[in-house]
Amino acid sequence: MTSDQYNQCVKEYADGVFRFILKNLRDSDEAKNIVQNTFEKVWIRLDDVIFEKAKSYIFTIAYREMIDAIRAKKKFTDMETINENKYTTTAVNYTGIKALVDKLVNKLSENQRTAIILRDYEGYDYKAISEITGMTEAQVKINIFRARQFLKECIGKMEVLI
């Protein structure tokens, strides 16, 4: 890949990678760091990257960076946050269907959430999702099916919409 092709990849895919990471992590700063780390790794391996397959390669690196960030966060627990969440009550307000769907997507397992975001939000096909996540195409299809079933059941309940 040439430096011009690299710049084209940054222009075309940086926003999509950021949205994908942000949907999963819900932390804008961390998402920006992951996007930057992703494109840094692509720049380092510029000679090894095939331009036609750059999109899949970029999303694969970003996905793996995101998994590493999630694992790193699990090692440390903020005690103040735990105590605050334990003793505070929050009222559930209906803020719109998009907010409801986002809330339900966040309740999915990591694999289901990643698969459904890549398929329905970003528009990837099963093969590309398989390459990005390292799951087989069958696993991708199963995760998407189960995620959609969960969303359908939750949205179908009347008390969720009221």
mmCIF file of C-alpha atoms in Angstrom:
data_model
loop_
_atom_site.group_PDB
_atom_site.id
_atom_site.type_symbol
_atom_site.label_atom_id
_atom_site.label_comp_id
_atom_site.label_asym_id
_atom_site.label_seq_id
_atom_site.Cartn_x
_atom_site.Cartn_y
_atom_site.Cartn_z
ATOM 1 C CA MET A 1 0.000 0.000 0.000
ATOM 2 C CA THR A 2 1.263 3.458 -0.792
ATOM 3 C CA SER A 3 1.060 6.469 1.498
ATOM 4 C CA ASP A 4 -1.653 7.962 -0.737
ATOM 5 C CA GLN A 5 -3.702 4.793 -0.393
ATOM 6 C CA TYR A 6 -3.125 4.898 3.358
ATOM 7 C CA ASN A 7 -4.438 8.462 3.500
ATOM 8 C CA GLN A 8 -7.461 7.375 1.480
ATOM 9 C CA CYS A 9 -8.089 4.555 3.967
ATOM 10 C CA VAL A 10 -7.922 6.995 6.878
ATOM 11 C CA LYS A 11 -10.455 9.281 5.191
ATOM 12 C CA GLU A 12 -12.829 6.440 4.297
ATOM 13 C CA TYR A 13 -12.664 4.188 7.350
ATOM 14 C CA ALA A 14 -11.677 6.236 10.416
ATOM 15 C CA ASP A 15 -15.244 7.363 11.164
ATOM 16 C CA GLY A 16 -16.650 3.868 10.745
ATOM 17 C CA VAL A 17 -14.013 2.376 13.026
ATOM 18 C CA PHE A 18 -14.667 5.092 15.607
ATOM 19 C CA ARG A 19 -18.449 4.469 15.551
ATOM 20 C CA PHE A 20 -17.920 0.721 15.848
ATOM 21 C CA ILE A 21 -15.597 1.047 18.838
ATOM 22 C CA LEU A 22 -17.730 3.742 20.482
ATOM 23 C CA LYS A 23 -20.863 1.573 20.235
ATOM 24 C CA ASN A 24 -19.072 -1.206 22.057
ATOM 25 C CA LEU A 25 -17.068 0.717 24.652
ATOM 26 C CA ARG A 26 -19.266 3.786 25.163
ATOM 27 C CA ASP A 27 -16.105 5.790 25.908
ATOM 28 C CA SER A 28 -15.230 8.453 23.357
ATOM 29 C CA ASP A 29 -11.660 8.970 24.533
ATOM 30 C CA GLU A 30 -10.877 5.268 24.550
ATOM 31 C CA ALA A 31 -12.438 4.897 21.093
ATOM 32 C CA LYS A 32 -10.242 7.715 19.759
ATOM 33 C CA ASN A 33 -7.158 6.032 21.233
ATOM 34 C CA ILE A 34 -8.058 2.725 19.629
ATOM 35 C CA VAL A 35 -8.603 4.353 16.228
ATOM 36 C CA GLN A 36 -5.250 6.088 16.492
ATOM 37 C CA ASN A 37 -3.488 2.874 17.568
ATOM 38 C CA THR A 38 -5.158 1.003 14.720
ATOM 39 C CA PHE A 39 -3.972 3.388 12.038
ATOM 40 C CA GLU A 40 -0.532 3.528 13.621
ATOM 41 C CA LYS A 41 -0.258 -0.249 13.287
ATOM 42 C CA VAL A 42 -1.418 -0.039 9.670
ATOM 43 C CA TRP A 43 1.227 2.616 8.985
ATOM 44 C CA ILE A 44 3.941 0.439 10.525
ATOM 45 C CA ARG A 45 2.900 -2.505 8.324
ATOM 46 C CA LEU A 46 2.235 -0.362 5.252
ATOM 47 C CA ASP A 47 4.248 -2.583 2.910
ATOM 48 C CA ASP A 48 2.421 -5.731 4.055
ATOM 49 C CA VAL A 49 -1.127 -4.388 3.641
ATOM 50 C CA ILE A 50 -3.012 -5.036 0.429
ATOM 51 C CA PHE A 51 -5.069 -1.956 -0.432
ATOM 52 C CA GLU A 52 -8.074 -3.958 -1.652
ATOM 53 C CA LYS A 53 -8.297 -5.745 1.710
ATOM 54 C CA ALA A 54 -7.434 -2.731 3.863
ATOM 55 C CA LYS A 55 -10.946 -2.210 5.244
ATOM 56 C CA SER A 56 -11.169 -5.699 6.681
ATOM 57 C CA TYR A 57 -7.593 -5.464 7.956
ATOM 58 C CA ILE A 58 -8.268 -2.127 9.678
ATOM 59 C CA PHE A 59 -11.458 -3.338 11.360
ATOM 60 C CA THR A 60 -9.722 -6.526 12.481
ATOM 61 C CA ILE A 61 -6.944 -4.564 14.157
ATOM 62 C CA ALA A 62 -9.487 -2.196 15.749
ATOM 63 C CA TYR A 63 -11.556 -5.113 17.033
ATOM 64 C CA ARG A 64 -8.529 -6.738 18.624
ATOM 65 C CA GLU A 65 -7.426 -3.427 20.156
ATOM 66 C CA MET A 66 -10.938 -3.041 21.587
ATOM 67 C CA ILE A 67 -10.826 -6.539 23.109
ATOM 68 C CA ASP A 68 -7.460 -5.719 24.682
ATOM 69 C CA ALA A 69 -8.900 -2.495 26.126
ATOM 70 C CA ILE A 70 -11.908 -4.361 27.551
ATOM 71 C CA ARG A 71 -9.650 -6.947 29.158
ATOM 72 C CA ALA A 72 -7.443 -4.246 30.632
ATOM 73 C CA LYS A 73 -10.452 -2.489 32.163
ATOM 74 C CA LYS A 74 -11.693 -5.721 33.738
ATOM 75 C CA LYS A 75 -8.479 -5.991 35.725
ATOM 76 C CA PHE A 76 -9.137 -2.738 37.554
ATOM 77 C CA THR A 77 -12.287 -1.815 39.423
ATOM 78 C CA ASP A 78 -13.082 1.697 40.537
ATOM 79 C CA MET A 79 -14.388 1.341 44.094
ATOM 80 C CA GLU A 80 -16.066 4.755 44.104
ATOM 81 C CA THR A 81 -18.119 3.850 41.053
ATOM 82 C CA ILE A 82 -19.235 0.598 42.640
ATOM 83 C CA ASN A 83 -20.380 2.321 45.822
ATOM 84 C CA GLU A 84 -22.163 5.098 43.935
ATOM 85 C CA ASN A 85 -24.018 2.688 41.680
ATOM 86 C CA LYS A 86 -25.005 0.502 44.613
ATOM 87 C CA TYR A 87 -26.725 3.253 46.571
ATOM 88 C CA THR A 88 -28.202 5.390 43.825
ATOM 89 C CA THR A 89 -31.491 4.820 42.115
ATOM 90 C CA THR A 90 -32.158 5.960 38.614
ATOM 91 C CA ALA A 91 -35.525 6.495 37.043
ATOM 92 C CA VAL A 92 -36.015 4.918 33.647
ATOM 93 C CA ASN A 93 -37.320 7.506 31.232
ATOM 94 C CA TYR A 94 -38.492 6.811 27.719
ATOM 95 C CA THR A 95 -36.214 8.853 25.484
ATOM 96 C CA GLY A 96 -37.053 7.392 22.106
ATOM 97 C CA ILE A 97 -36.792 4.188 20.147
ATOM 98 C CA LYS A 98 -33.121 4.730 19.184
ATOM 99 C CA ALA A 99 -32.134 5.098 22.823
ATOM 100 C CA LEU A 100 -34.137 1.979 23.650
ATOM 101 C CA VAL A 101 -32.490 -0.069 20.905
ATOM 102 C CA ASP A 102 -29.028 1.191 21.933
ATOM 103 C CA LYS A 103 -29.765 0.228 25.538
ATOM 104 C CA LEU A 104 -30.895 -3.237 24.488
ATOM 105 C CA VAL A 105 -27.889 -3.709 22.180
ATOM 106 C CA ASN A 106 -25.636 -2.909 25.132
ATOM 107 C CA LYS A 107 -27.244 -5.787 27.076
ATOM 108 C CA LEU A 108 -26.151 -8.324 24.461
ATOM 109 C CA SER A 109 -23.106 -10.502 24.982
ATOM 110 C CA GLU A 110 -19.853 -9.169 23.552
ATOM 111 C CA ASN A 111 -19.901 -11.490 20.512
ATOM 112 C CA GLN A 112 -23.557 -10.811 19.753
ATOM 113 C CA ARG A 113 -23.142 -7.046 20.154
ATOM 114 C CA THR A 114 -20.074 -6.980 17.920
ATOM 115 C CA ALA A 115 -21.723 -9.092 15.229
ATOM 116 C CA ILE A 116 -24.989 -7.131 15.209
ATOM 117 C CA ILE A 117 -23.197 -3.767 15.115
ATOM 118 C CA LEU A 118 -20.954 -4.833 12.253
ATOM 119 C CA ARG A 119 -23.888 -6.316 10.321
ATOM 120 C CA ASP A 120 -26.772 -3.935 10.956
ATOM 121 C CA TYR A 121 -25.006 -0.680 11.823
ATOM 122 C CA GLU A 122 -21.929 -0.893 9.588
ATOM 123 C CA GLY A 123 -23.325 -3.092 6.786
ATOM 124 C CA TYR A 124 -20.677 -5.820 6.637
ATOM 125 C CA ASP A 125 -21.460 -9.221 5.170
ATOM 126 C CA TYR A 126 -21.031 -12.442 7.148
ATOM 127 C CA LYS A 127 -17.666 -13.252 5.616
ATOM 128 C CA ALA A 128 -16.190 -9.843 6.480
ATOM 129 C CA ILE A 129 -17.525 -10.067 10.042
ATOM 130 C CA SER A 130 -15.965 -13.505 10.307
ATOM 131 C CA GLU A 131 -12.598 -12.117 9.197
ATOM 132 C CA ILE A 132 -12.803 -9.155 11.565
ATOM 133 C CA THR A 133 -13.853 -11.061 14.683
ATOM 134 C CA GLY A 134 -12.146 -14.393 14.100
ATOM 135 C CA MET A 135 -15.443 -16.270 14.449
ATOM 136 C CA THR A 136 -16.586 -18.729 11.817
ATOM 137 C CA GLU A 137 -19.357 -17.613 9.478
ATOM 138 C CA ALA A 138 -21.698 -20.039 11.240
ATOM 139 C CA GLN A 139 -20.880 -18.477 14.612
ATOM 140 C CA VAL A 140 -21.466 -15.019 13.166
ATOM 141 C CA LYS A 141 -24.868 -16.048 11.821
ATOM 142 C CA ILE A 142 -25.823 -17.658 15.128
ATOM 143 C CA ASN A 143 -24.779 -14.589 17.127
ATOM 144 C CA ILE A 144 -26.699 -12.260 14.820
ATOM 145 C CA PHE A 145 -29.777 -14.502 14.930
ATOM 146 C CA ARG A 146 -29.733 -14.692 18.725
ATOM 147 C CA ALA A 147 -29.137 -10.952 19.064
ATOM 148 C CA ARG A 148 -32.056 -10.184 16.751
ATOM 149 C CA GLN A 149 -34.277 -12.629 18.635
ATOM 150 C CA PHE A 150 -33.406 -10.952 21.926
ATOM 151 C CA LEU A 151 -34.104 -7.500 20.500
ATOM 152 C CA LYS A 152 -37.360 -8.680 18.938
ATOM 153 C CA GLU A 153 -38.554 -10.188 22.215
ATOM 154 C CA CYS A 154 -37.621 -7.106 24.239
ATOM 155 C CA ILE A 155 -39.070 -4.576 21.834
ATOM 156 C CA GLY A 156 -42.172 -6.718 21.394
ATOM 157 C CA LYS A 157 -43.000 -6.414 25.078
ATOM 158 C CA MET A 158 -45.411 -3.566 25.672
ATOM 159 C CA GLU A 159 -43.963 -2.520 29.021
ATOM 160 C CA VAL A 160 -40.620 -1.724 27.383
ATOM 161 C CA LEU A 161 -42.188 0.803 25.026
ATOM 162 C CA ILE A 162 -44.266 2.539 27.695
#
